[in-house]
JSON list of C-alpha atoms and ligand atoms in Angstrom, two decimals:
[
{"chain": "J", "resi": 772, "resn": "MET", "atom": "CA", "xyz": [-40.02, -148.90, -99.54]},
{"chain": "J", "resi": 773, "resn": "ALA", "atom": "CA", "xyz": [-38.19, -151.76, -99.88]},
{"chain": "J", "resi": 774, "resn": "GLU", "atom": "CA", "xyz": [-35.61, -152.51, -97.00]},
{"chain": "J", "resi": 775, "resn": "ASP", "atom": "CA", "xyz": [-33.45, -154.42, -99.45]},
{"chain": "J", "resi": 776, "resn": "CYS", "atom": "CA", "xyz": [-33.47, -151.68, -101.74]},
{"chain": "J", "resi": 777, "resn": "VAL", "atom": "CA", "xyz": [-30.63, -149.03, -101.74]},
{"chain": "J", "resi": 778, "resn": "PHE", "atom": "CA", "xyz": [-32.98, -146.55, -103.53]},
{"chain": "J", "resi": 779, "resn": "CYS", "atom": "CA", "xyz": [-34.87, -146.72, -100.93]},
{"chain": "J", "resi": 780, "resn": "ARG", "atom": "CA", "xyz": [-32.89, -146.59, -98.32]},
{"chain": "J", "resi": 781, "resn": "ILE", "atom": "CA", "xyz": [-31.05, -143.07, -100.15]},
{"chain": "J", "resi": 782, "resn": "ILE", "atom": "CA", "xyz": [-34.83, -141.81, -100.32]},
{"chain": "J", "resi": 783, "resn": "ALA", "atom": "CA", "xyz": [-35.40, -143.04, -96.49]},
{"chain": "J", "resi": 784, "resn": "GLY", "atom": "CA", "xyz": [-31.97, -140.80, -95.93]},
{"chain": "J", "resi": 785, "resn": "THR", "atom": "CA", "xyz": [-30.16, -144.08, -94.62]},
{"chain": "J", "resi": 786, "resn": "GLU", "atom": "CA", "xyz": [-28.06, -144.25, -97.42]},
{"chain": "J", "resi": 787, "resn": "PRO", "atom": "CA", "xyz": [-25.70, -141.35, -98.66]},
{"chain": "J", "resi": 788, "resn": "ALA", "atom": "CA", "xyz": [-26.42, -139.23, -101.58]},
{"chain": "J", "resi": 789, "resn": "SER", "atom": "CA", "xyz": [-25.40, -136.22, -103.38]},
{"chain": "J", "resi": 790, "resn": "ILE", "atom": "CA", "xyz": [-29.06, -134.72, -103.94]},
{"chain": "J", "resi": 791, "resn": "VAL", "atom": "CA", "xyz": [-29.23, -132.79, -106.59]},
{"chain": "J", "resi": 792, "resn": "HIS", "atom": "CA", "xyz": [-33.58, -132.50, -106.39]},
{"chain": "J", "resi": 793, "resn": "ASP", "atom": "CA", "xyz": [-35.82, -133.86, -103.92]},
{"chain": "J", "resi": 794, "resn": "ASP", "atom": "CA", "xyz": [-39.91, -133.37, -104.11]},
{"chain": "J", "resi": 795, "resn": "GLU", "atom": "CA", "xyz": [-43.24, -135.19, -103.17]},
{"chain": "J", "resi": 796, "resn": "SER", "atom": "CA", "xyz": [-43.01, -137.91, -106.17]},
{"chain": "J", "resi": 797, "resn": "CYS", "atom": "CA", "xyz": [-38.90, -137.84, -107.04]},
{"chain": "J", "resi": 798, "resn": "LEU", "atom": "CA", "xyz": [-35.74, -137.79, -106.08]},
{"chain": "J", "resi": 799, "resn": "ALA", "atom": "CA", "xyz": [-32.28, -137.00, -108.37]},
{"chain": "J", "resi": 800, "resn": "PHE", "atom": "CA", "xyz": [-28.92, -137.80, -107.52]},
{"chain": "J", "resi": 801, "resn": "MET", "atom": "CA", "xyz": [-25.35, -138.13, -108.58]},
{"chain": "J", "resi": 802, "resn": "ILE", "atom": "CA", "xyz": [-24.53, -141.54, -110.13]},
{"chain": "J", "resi": 803, "resn": "LEU", "atom": "CA", "xyz": [-21.18, -143.18, -107.87]},
{"chain": "J", "resi": 804, "resn": "ARG", "atom": "CA", "xyz": [-19.50, -144.22, -111.17]},
{"chain": "J", "resi": 805, "resn": "PRO", "atom": "CA", "xyz": [-20.45, -142.05, -113.57]},
{"chain": "J", "resi": 806, "resn": "ILE", "atom": "CA", "xyz": [-20.11, -143.13, -117.50]},
{"chain": "J", "resi": 807, "resn": "ARG", "atom": "CA", "xyz": [-18.95, -139.07, -117.60]},
{"chain": "J", "resi": 808, "resn": "GLU", "atom": "CA", "xyz": [-18.65, -136.41, -114.91]},
{"chain": "J", "resi": 809, "resn": "GLY", "atom": "CA", "xyz": [-21.76, -134.92, -114.15]},
{"chain": "J", "resi": 810, "resn": "ALA", "atom": "CA", "xyz": [-24.15, -137.76, -114.99]},
{"chain": "J", "resi": 811, "resn": "PHE", "atom": "CA", "xyz": [-27.16, -138.41, -112.99]},
{"chain": "J", "resi": 812, "resn": "ILE", "atom": "CA", "xyz": [-30.58, -140.70, -112.45]},
{"chain": "J", "resi": 813, "resn": "VAL", "atom": "CA", "xyz": [-34.10, -139.44, -111.44]},
{"chain": "J", "resi": 814, "resn": "ILE", "atom": "CA", "xyz": [-36.35, -142.28, -109.93]},
{"chain": "J", "resi": 815, "resn": "PRO", "atom": "CA", "xyz": [-39.63, -142.74, -108.10]},
{"chain": "J", "resi": 816, "resn": "LYS", "atom": "CA", "xyz": [-39.93, -142.00, -104.13]},
{"chain": "J", "resi": 817, "resn": "VAL", "atom": "CA", "xyz": [-42.38, -145.02, -104.52]},
{"chain": "J", "resi": 818, "resn": "HIS", "atom": "CA", "xyz": [-40.77, -148.22, -105.10]},
{"chain": "J", "resi": 819, "resn": "ILE", "atom": "CA", "xyz": [-41.82, -149.59, -108.24]},
{"chain": "J", "resi": 820, "resn": "ASP", "atom": "CA", "xyz": [-39.45, -152.24, -110.30]},
{"chain": "J", "resi": 821, "resn": "HIS", "atom": "CA", "xyz": [-40.23, -151.49, -113.82]},
{"chain": "J", "resi": 822, "resn": "PHE", "atom": "CA", "xyz": [-40.05, -148.03, -115.73]},
{"chain": "J", "resi": 823, "resn": "THR", "atom": "CA", "xyz": [-42.88, -149.12, -117.39]},
{"chain": "J", "resi": 824, "resn": "ASP", "atom": "CA", "xyz": [-45.11, -149.66, -114.56]},
{"chain": "J", "resi": 825, "resn": "LEU", "atom": "CA", "xyz": [-44.86, -146.68, -113.57]},
{"chain": "J", "resi": 826, "resn": "PRO", "atom": "CA", "xyz": [-48.16, -144.07, -114.04]},
{"chain": "J", "resi": 827, "resn": "ASP", "atom": "CA", "xyz": [-47.71, -141.69, -116.75]},
{"chain": "J", "resi": 828, "resn": "ASP", "atom": "CA", "xyz": [-48.01, -138.75, -114.96]},
{"chain": "J", "resi": 829, "resn": "LEU", "atom": "CA", "xyz": [-45.12, -139.92, -112.82]},
{"chain": "J", "resi": 830, "resn": "ALA", "atom": "CA", "xyz": [-43.00, -141.10, -115.59]},
{"chain": "J", "resi": 831, "resn": "ALA", "atom": "CA", "xyz": [-43.61, -137.56, -117.16]},
{"chain": "J", "resi": 832, "resn": "HIS", "atom": "CA", "xyz": [-42.56, -136.27, -114.62]},
{"chain": "J", "resi": 833, "resn": "LEU", "atom": "CA", "xyz": [-39.53, -137.53, -113.99]},
{"chain": "J", "resi": 834, "resn": "MET", "atom": "CA", "xyz": [-38.60, -136.63, -117.61]},
{"chain": "J", "resi": 835, "resn": "ILE", "atom": "CA", "xyz": [-39.23, -132.92, -117.09]},
{"chain": "J", "resi": 836, "resn": "ILE", "atom": "CA", "xyz": [-37.14, -133.35, -113.74]},
{"chain": "J", "resi": 837, "resn": "ALA", "atom": "CA", "xyz": [-34.30, -134.57, -115.75]},
{"chain": "J", "resi": 838, "resn": "GLN", "atom": "CA", "xyz": [-34.97, -132.55, -118.76]},
{"chain": "J", "resi": 839, "resn": "ARG", "atom": "CA", "xyz": [-34.64, -129.39, -116.13]},
{"chain": "J", "resi": 840, "resn": "TYR", "atom": "CA", "xyz": [-31.32, -130.62, -114.66]},
{"chain": "J", "resi": 841, "resn": "GLY", "atom": "CA", "xyz": [-30.28, -131.88, -118.35]},
{"chain": "J", "resi": 842, "resn": "ARG", "atom": "CA", "xyz": [-30.08, -128.04, -119.87]},
{"chain": "J", "resi": 843, "resn": "GLY", "atom": "CA", "xyz": [-27.98, -127.38, -116.73]},
{"chain": "J", "resi": 844, "resn": "LEU", "atom": "CA", "xyz": [-25.62, -130.44, -117.32]},
{"chain": "J", "resi": 845, "resn": "LEU", "atom": "CA", "xyz": [-25.04, -129.32, -121.31]},
{"chain": "J", "resi": 846, "resn": "SER", "atom": "CA", "xyz": [-24.02, -125.98, -119.74]},
{"chain": "J", "resi": 847, "resn": "LEU", "atom": "CA", "xyz": [-21.93, -127.20, -116.85]},
{"chain": "J", "resi": 848, "resn": "THR", "atom": "CA", "xyz": [-19.66, -129.96, -118.85]},
{"chain": "J", "resi": 849, "resn": "PRO", "atom": "CA", "xyz": [-18.07, -130.61, -122.62]},
{"chain": "J", "resi": 850, "resn": "ALA", "atom": "CA", "xyz": [-20.90, -132.99, -123.58]},
{"chain": "J", "resi": 851, "resn": "THR", "atom": "CA", "xyz": [-22.34, -132.06, -126.76]},
{"chain": "J", "resi": 852, "resn": "ARG", "atom": "CA", "xyz": [-25.32, -133.90, -126.02]},
{"chain": "J", "resi": 853, "resn": "ILE", "atom": "CA", "xyz": [-27.29, -135.16, -122.97]},
{"chain": "J", "resi": 854, "resn": "GLY", "atom": "CA", "xyz": [-28.70, -138.99, -123.07]},
{"chain": "J", "resi": 855, "resn": "TYR", "atom": "CA", "xyz": [-31.66, -140.32, -121.43]},
{"chain": "J", "resi": 856, "resn": "VAL", "atom": "CA", "xyz": [-31.51, -144.15, -120.33]},
{"chain": "J", "resi": 857, "resn": "VAL", "atom": "CA", "xyz": [-34.07, -147.07, -118.56]},
{"chain": "J", "resi": 858, "resn": "HIS", "atom": "CA", "xyz": [-32.07, -149.89, -118.94]},
{"chain": "J", "resi": 859, "resn": "GLY", "atom": "CA", "xyz": [-34.08, -151.43, -116.05]},
{"chain": "J", "resi": 860, "resn": "PHE", "atom": "CA", "xyz": [-30.44, -153.03, -114.74]},
{"chain": "J", "resi": 861, "resn": "GLY", "atom": "CA", "xyz": [-28.73, -152.66, -111.33]},
{"chain": "J", "resi": 862, "resn": "VAL", "atom": "CA", "xyz": [-30.92, -151.78, -108.55]},
{"chain": "J", "resi": 863, "resn": "PRO", "atom": "CA", "xyz": [-34.44, -153.17, -109.16]},
{"chain": "J", "resi": 864, "resn": "HIS", "atom": "CA", "xyz": [-36.16, -149.68, -108.97]},
{"chain": "J", "resi": 865, "resn": "ALA", "atom": "CA", "xyz": [-37.21, -147.55, -111.80]},
{"chain": "J", "resi": 866, "resn": "HIS", "atom": "CA", "xyz": [-34.39, -144.94, -112.17]},
{"chain": "J", "resi": 867, "resn": "LEU", "atom": "CA", "xyz": [-33.82, -142.44, -115.62]},
{"chain": "J", "resi": 868, "resn": "ASN", "atom": "CA", "xyz": [-30.35, -142.25, -115.96]},
{"chain": "J", "resi": 869, "resn": "VAL", "atom": "CA", "xyz": [-28.94, -138.93, -117.61]},
{"chain": "J", "resi": 870, "resn": "VAL", "atom": "CA", "xyz": [-26.22, -138.99, -119.38]},
{"chain": "J", "resi": 871, "resn": "PRO", "atom": "CA", "xyz": [-23.47, -136.16, -120.94]},
{"chain": "J", "resi": 872, "resn": "GLN", "atom": "CA", "xyz": [-22.48, -137.55, -124.01]},
{"chain": "J", "resi": 873, "resn": "HIS", "atom": "CA", "xyz": [-19.46, -136.61, -125.32]},
{"chain": "J", "resi": 874, "resn": "ASP", "atom": "CA", "xyz": [-19.53, -138.95, -128.07]},
{"chain": "J", "resi": 875, "resn": "THR", "atom": "CA", "xyz": [-21.43, -141.41, -129.39]},
{"chain": "J", "resi": 876, "resn": "PHE", "atom": "CA", "xyz": [-19.64, -143.96, -127.65]},
{"chain": "J", "resi": 877, "resn": "ASP", "atom": "CA", "xyz": [-20.87, -143.00, -123.89]},
{"chain": "J", "resi": 878, "resn": "ILE", "atom": "CA", "xyz": [-24.13, -144.66, -124.73]},
{"chain": "J", "resi": 879, "resn": "ILE", "atom": "CA", "xyz": [-23.65, -148.30, -126.94]},
{"chain": "J", "resi": 880, "resn": "SER", "atom": "CA", "xyz": [-24.32, -151.94, -126.86]},
{"chain": "J", "resi": 881, "resn": "ALA", "atom": "CA", "xyz": [-21.94, -154.69, -125.63]},
{"chain": "J", "resi": 882, "resn": "ARG", "atom": "CA", "xyz": [-23.51, -156.40, -129.50]},
{"chain": "J", "resi": 883, "resn": "TYR", "atom": "CA", "xyz": [-21.70, -153.11, -131.01]},
{"chain": "J", "resi": 884, "resn": "ILE", "atom": "CA", "xyz": [-18.21, -154.25, -129.85]},
{"chain": "J", "resi": 885, "resn": "ASP", "atom": "CA", "xyz": [-16.03, -155.79, -132.29]},
{"chain": "J", "resi": 886, "resn": "ALA", "atom": "CA", "xyz": [-13.13, -157.85, -130.14]},
{"chain": "J", "resi": 887, "resn": "ASP", "atom": "CA", "xyz": [-12.64, -161.65, -129.87]},
{"chain": "J", "resi": 888, "resn": "ALA", "atom": "CA", "xyz": [-14.86, -162.80, -127.11]},
{"chain": "J", "resi": 889, "resn": "PRO", "atom": "CA", "xyz": [-14.28, -163.25, -123.99]},
{"chain": "J", "resi": 890, "resn": "TYR", "atom": "CA", "xyz": [-14.38, -159.21, -123.25]},
{"chain": "J", "resi": 891, "resn": "ARG", "atom": "CA", "xyz": [-16.05, -157.62, -120.47]},
{"chain": "J", "resi": 892, "resn": "VAL", "atom": "CA", "xyz": [-17.84, -154.90, -120.03]},
{"chain": "J", "resi": 893, "resn": "THR", "atom": "CA", "xyz": [-17.89, -153.35, -116.45]},
{"chain": "J", "resi": 894, "resn": "GLU", "atom": "CA", "xyz": [-18.75, -150.23, -114.73]},
{"chain": "J", "resi": 895, "resn": "ARG", "atom": "CA", "xyz": [-15.70, -151.01, -111.98]},
{"chain": "J", "resi": 896, "resn": "LEU", "atom": "CA", "xyz": [-13.40, -149.79, -115.05]},
{"chain": "J", "resi": 897, "resn": "ILE", "atom": "CA", "xyz": [-14.57, -146.18, -113.76]},
{"chain": "J", "resi": 898, "resn": "GLU", "atom": "CA", "xyz": [-12.92, -144.69, -110.59]},
{"chain": "J", "resi": 899, "resn": "PRO", "atom": "CA", "xyz": [-15.54, -143.01, -108.43]},
{"chain": "J", "resi": 900, "resn": "PRO", "atom": "CA", "xyz": [-15.38, -139.31, -107.87]},
{"chain": "J", "resi": 901, "resn": "SER", "atom": "CA", "xyz": [-15.26, -138.47, -104.60]},
{"chain": "J", "resi": 902, "resn": "ARG", "atom": "CA", "xyz": [-18.12, -137.61, -102.44]},
{"chain": "J", "resi": 903, "resn": "ALA", "atom": "CA", "xyz": [-16.86, -134.08, -102.21]},
{"chain": "J", "resi": 904, "resn": "ALA", "atom": "CA", "xyz": [-16.42, -133.84, -105.73]},
{"chain": "J", "resi": 905, "resn": "LEU", "atom": "CA", "xyz": [-20.45, -135.28, -106.55]},
{"chain": "J", "resi": 906, "resn": "ASP", "atom": "CA", "xyz": [-21.58, -133.05, -103.74]},
{"chain": "J", "resi": 907, "resn": "ALA", "atom": "CA", "xyz": [-20.22, -129.95, -105.55]},
{"chain": "J", "resi": 908, "resn": "MET", "atom": "CA", "xyz": [-21.33, -131.19, -109.11]},
{"chain": "J", "resi": 909, "resn": "ALA", "atom": "CA", "xyz": [-24.82, -131.31, -107.47]},
{"chain": "J", "resi": 910, "resn": "ALA", "atom": "CA", "xyz": [-25.10, -128.22, -106.25]},
{"chain": "J", "resi": 911, "resn": "ARG", "atom": "CA", "xyz": [-23.75, -126.72, -109.83]},
{"chain": "J", "resi": 912, "resn": "LEU", "atom": "CA", "xyz": [-26.72, -128.55, -111.37]},
{"chain": "J", "resi": 913, "resn": "ARG", "atom": "CA", "xyz": [-29.04, -127.23, -108.68]},
{"chain": "J", "resi": 914, "resn": "ALA", "atom": "CA", "xyz": [-27.51, -123.55, -109.55]},
{"chain": "J", "resi": 915, "resn": "ALA", "atom": "CA", "xyz": [-27.95, -124.02, -113.18]},
{"chain": "J", "resi": 916, "resn": "ARG", "atom": "CA", "xyz": [-31.22, -125.94, -113.10]},
{"chain": "J", "resi": 917, "resn": "ASP", "atom": "CA", "xyz": [-34.11, -123.81, -115.36]},
{"chain": "G", "resi": 245, "resn": "LIG", "atom": "ZN1", "xyz": [-36.80, -148.81, -103.96]}
]
């Protein structure tokens, strides 16, 4: 556990989160500023910064959990595909982003933007859902898990 890590504090229960899944080795919870409704992340309970440093079996477990809830997520939202992203930025604690995709632009590189500089890409454009809405979606995901 790293005291200065918000994900470690969520694991410890000292930081709020809308929990989707909790087991011995991983935790899944709703993203505060989701690209699309229902986006969540899966993290290992051990504090490891880089996803590529995870032991193979733990990395595979995170993907299996993402799959089980991802299938339910597809049925709960207008998404046509579920995307998985490990970008490694933001919180320095490995995390797998599970993103309901409505179209090809829900996961994209800023390098594709055809605009005169400067432009900015920021999650602050996304209004965070209420905690009640995040808790409700977490409950729907748990119920839809296969
Ligand atoms: Zn951590």
